[in-house]
Amino acid sequence: MNSSGKCFTEEQEALVVKSWSVMKKNSGELGLKFFLKIFEIAPSAQKLFSFLRDSTVPLEQNPKLKPHAISVFVMTCDSAVQLRKAGKVTVRESNLKKLGATHFRAGVANEHYEVTKFALLETIKEAVPEMWSPEMKNAWGEAYDQLVDAIKSEMKPPSS
């Protein structure tokens, strides 16, 4: 059980691990798809990314988007896979603080996390359609919610 009293079950862990093992080899393509989906749903979210603000090239050609998208997608999925074993979100402590501070500075709001969750679940559903089920959706949703809770707990101005 994590600090918010939510439990990530063995069944949920198995679903996440199984689907991630299939998706991992395509994480480059899936990470980009995930972010393009976010911007399709909420075009204004592009303003949250300094490297996209003044960009004149199409999103999928922005040289900084794909590496960023891959690292976010992989971190999210790796965090989900390790959730039950660790009993909490395992992103290195320093990274969690940095993620919190970055999201705070960028002005990320609750609705951004909701859009991102929807885009993540859609991306996974399209990546593993034969495995997709309401249980898998709930497993990934729970893992994502716990990661977001951990990031939000660090969303404050950096301490000087």
PDB file of C-alpha atoms in Angstrom, residues 37-89:
ATOM      1  CA  LYS A  37      -1.605  12.093 -28.711  1.00  0.00           C
ATOM      2  CA  ILE A  38      -1.269  14.487 -25.752  1.00  0.00           C
ATOM      3  CA  PHE A  39      -0.847  17.435 -28.132  1.00  0.00           C
ATOM      4  CA  GLU A  40      -3.697  16.241 -30.332  1.00  0.00           C
ATOM      5  CA  ILE A  41      -6.032  16.267 -27.311  1.00  0.00           C
ATOM      6  CA  ALA A  42      -4.601  19.446 -25.771  1.00  0.00           C
ATOM      7  CA  PRO A  43      -2.631  21.520 -28.295  1.00  0.00           C
ATOM      8  CA  SER A  44      -2.060  24.215 -25.661  1.00  0.00           C
ATOM      9  CA  ALA A  45       0.073  21.736 -23.668  1.00  0.00           C
ATOM     10  CA  GLN A  46       2.891  22.452 -26.154  1.00  0.00           C
ATOM     11  CA  LYS A  47       3.425  25.772 -24.356  1.00  0.00           C
ATOM     12  CA  LEU A  48       4.565  23.821 -21.278  1.00  0.00           C
ATOM     13  CA  PHE A  49       7.691  22.659 -23.129  1.00  0.00           C
ATOM     14  CA  SER A  50      10.398  25.271 -23.624  1.00  0.00           C
ATOM     15  CA  PHE A  51      11.801  23.402 -26.641  1.00  0.00           C
ATOM     16  CA  LEU A  52       8.408  23.513 -28.415  1.00  0.00           C
ATOM     17  CA  ARG A  53       7.358  27.103 -27.671  1.00  0.00           C
ATOM     18  CA  ASP A  54       9.189  28.803 -30.524  1.00  0.00           C
ATOM     19  CA  SER A  55       9.621  25.779 -32.739  1.00  0.00           C
ATOM     20  CA  THR A  56       8.664  26.192 -36.389  1.00  0.00           C
ATOM     21  CA  VAL A  57       9.041  22.550 -37.438  1.00  0.00           C
ATOM     22  CA  PRO A  58       6.223  19.977 -37.274  1.00  0.00           C
ATOM     23  CA  LEU A  59       6.082  18.278 -33.877  1.00  0.00           C
ATOM     24  CA  GLU A  60       7.268  14.878 -35.071  1.00  0.00           C
ATOM     25  CA  GLN A  61      10.344  16.551 -36.610  1.00  0.00           C
ATOM     26  CA  ASN A  62      11.332  18.506 -33.507  1.00  0.00           C
ATOM     27  CA  PRO A  63      14.770  17.099 -32.597  1.00  0.00           C
ATOM     28  CA  LYS A  64      14.135  17.398 -28.833  1.00  0.00           C
ATOM     29  CA  LEU A  65      10.631  15.958 -28.691  1.00  0.00           C
ATOM     30  CA  LYS A  66      11.394  12.307 -29.438  1.00  0.00           C
ATOM     31  CA  PRO A  67      14.206  11.903 -26.865  1.00  0.00           C
ATOM     32  CA  HIS A  68      12.042  13.641 -24.251  1.00  0.00           C
ATOM     33  CA  ALA A  69       9.003  11.541 -25.167  1.00  0.00           C
ATOM     34  CA  ILE A  70      11.000   8.304 -24.970  1.00  0.00           C
ATOM     35  CA  SER A  71      12.483   9.142 -21.578  1.00  0.00           C
ATOM     36  CA  VAL A  72       9.057  10.051 -20.134  1.00  0.00           C
ATOM     37  CA  PHE A  73       7.379   6.960 -21.588  1.00  0.00           C
ATOM     38  CA  VAL A  74      10.136   4.594 -20.419  1.00  0.00           C
ATOM     39  CA  MET A  75      10.314   6.182 -16.950  1.00  0.00           C
ATOM     40  CA  THR A  76       6.524   5.899 -16.573  1.00  0.00           C
ATOM     41  CA  CYS A  77       6.477   2.265 -17.656  1.00  0.00           C
ATOM     42  CA  ASP A  78       9.553   1.262 -15.621  1.00  0.00           C
ATOM     43  CA  SER A  79       8.037   2.938 -12.572  1.00  0.00           C
ATOM     44  CA  ALA A  80       4.795   0.965 -13.090  1.00  0.00           C
ATOM     45  CA  VAL A  81       6.659  -2.339 -13.412  1.00  0.00           C
ATOM     46  CA  GLN A  82       8.557  -1.795 -10.145  1.00  0.00           C
ATOM     47  CA  LEU A  83       5.643  -0.390  -8.152  1.00  0.00           C
ATOM     48  CA  ARG A  84       4.567  -3.515  -6.302  1.00  0.00           C
ATOM     49  CA  LYS A  85       8.049  -4.873  -5.636  1.00  0.00           C
ATOM     50  CA  ALA A  86       9.208  -1.551  -4.219  1.00  0.00           C
ATOM     51  CA  GLY A  87       5.905  -0.769  -2.525  1.00  0.00           C
ATOM     52  CA  LYS A  88       6.192   2.778  -3.799  1.00  0.00           C
ATOM     53  CA  VAL A  89       7.057   4.780  -6.880  1.00  0.00           C
TER      54      VAL A  89
END
